[in-house]
Short mmCIF file of C-alpha atoms in Angstrom, two decimals:
data_model
loop_
_atom_site.label_atom_id
_atom_site.label_comp_id
_atom_site.label_asym_id
_atom_site.label_seq_id
_atom_site.Cartn_x
_atom_site.Cartn_y
_atom_site.Cartn_z
CA MET I 49 79.02 109.39 165.08
CA SER I 50 79.85 106.41 167.28
CA ASP I 51 80.42 104.33 164.12
CA MET I 52 83.14 106.72 163.06
CA SER I 53 84.86 106.75 166.45
CA ALA I 54 84.65 102.95 166.57
CA SER I 55 86.23 102.65 163.14
CA VAL I 56 88.94 105.16 164.07
CA SER I 57 89.78 103.28 167.27
CA LEU I 58 89.78 100.00 165.32
CA ALA I 59 92.16 101.50 162.75
CA VAL I 60 94.45 102.84 165.47
CA THR I 61 94.59 99.47 167.24
CA HIS I 62 95.64 97.84 163.95
CA LEU I 63 98.16 100.57 163.04
CA VAL I 64 99.92 100.88 166.39
CA PRO I 65 101.42 97.35 166.18
CA LEU I 66 102.66 98.24 162.68
CA ALA I 67 104.48 101.22 164.13
CA LYS I 68 105.99 99.03 166.89
CA GLU I 69 107.58 96.63 164.36
CA VAL I 70 110.29 99.21 163.60
CA ASP I 71 113.61 98.89 165.44
CA GLU I 72 113.20 100.40 168.92
CA ASN I 73 116.61 102.14 168.74
CA LYS I 74 115.62 104.17 165.66
CA VAL I 75 113.50 107.27 165.92
CA THR I 76 111.23 107.42 162.86
CA PRO I 77 107.68 108.65 162.26
CA GLY I 78 106.72 105.18 161.08
CA VAL I 79 103.62 104.03 159.29
CA LEU I 80 101.26 105.87 161.63
CA GLY I 81 103.13 109.14 161.04
CA PHE I 82 102.91 108.64 157.30
CA ILE I 83 99.18 107.94 157.46
CA VAL I 84 98.57 111.06 159.58
CA PHE I 85 100.66 113.14 157.15
CA ALA I 86 98.80 111.71 154.14
CA VAL I 87 95.40 112.47 155.71
CA MET I 88 96.48 116.03 156.48
CA ALA I 89 97.82 116.46 152.92
CA LEU I 90 94.51 115.25 151.48
CA ALA I 91 92.61 117.66 153.74
CA VAL I 92 94.77 120.61 152.63
CA TRP I 93 94.36 119.61 148.98
CA GLY I 94 90.57 119.49 149.42
CA LEU I 95 90.52 122.88 151.14
CA MET I 96 92.66 124.43 148.39
CA LYS I 97 90.37 123.00 145.71
CA SER I 98 87.31 124.37 147.51
CA MET I 99 88.96 127.79 147.99
CA ASN I 100 89.88 127.92 144.31
CA LYS I 101 86.27 127.19 143.34
CA HIS I 102 84.98 129.95 145.64
CA MET I 103 87.59 132.46 144.49
CA GLN I 104 86.59 131.96 140.86
CA LYS I 105 83.05 133.06 141.76
CA VAL I 106 84.30 136.40 143.16
CA ASP I 107 83.91 139.43 140.87
CA PHE I 108 86.87 141.75 141.42
CA LYS I 109 85.51 144.66 139.38
CA GLU I 110 84.70 147.66 141.55
CA ALA I 111 81.36 149.40 141.24
CA PRO I 112 81.65 153.08 140.31
CA ASP I 113 81.56 155.41 143.28
CA THR I 114 78.52 157.67 142.69
CA ASP I 115 79.37 160.06 145.54
CA ALA I 116 82.73 161.07 144.06
CA GLU I 117 81.28 161.82 140.61
CA GLN I 118 78.74 164.44 141.73
CA PRO I 119 79.93 167.97 140.81
CA GLY I 120 80.16 170.57 143.55
CA ARG I 121 80.70 167.99 146.21
CA THR I 122 84.19 167.61 147.67
CA THR I 123 85.55 164.66 149.51
CA ASP I 124 88.46 166.55 151.11
CA SER I 125 88.51 167.13 154.83
CA PRO I 126 87.81 170.70 156.10
CA ALA I 127 91.43 171.08 157.24
CA GLN I 128 92.73 170.64 153.67
CA GLN I 129 90.23 173.07 152.08
CA GLY I 130 91.41 176.22 153.91
#
């Protein structure tokens, strides 16, 4: 895990100067903002792809309700029967 945090800090130290090269009087998201947005977009795309795969495995057909099909047995409440 320390390798990942080291590589992230190394990437940030290289990207922050790129963001500083923009004119200081302009307010823009810059390169770092674009990279963060791109990473978030890739994460959402991956989650949507995974969700789609899991949703295709779901069977939406309902099983027949055996209690409702038995004759002589009512499912109404006692207040509605009287």
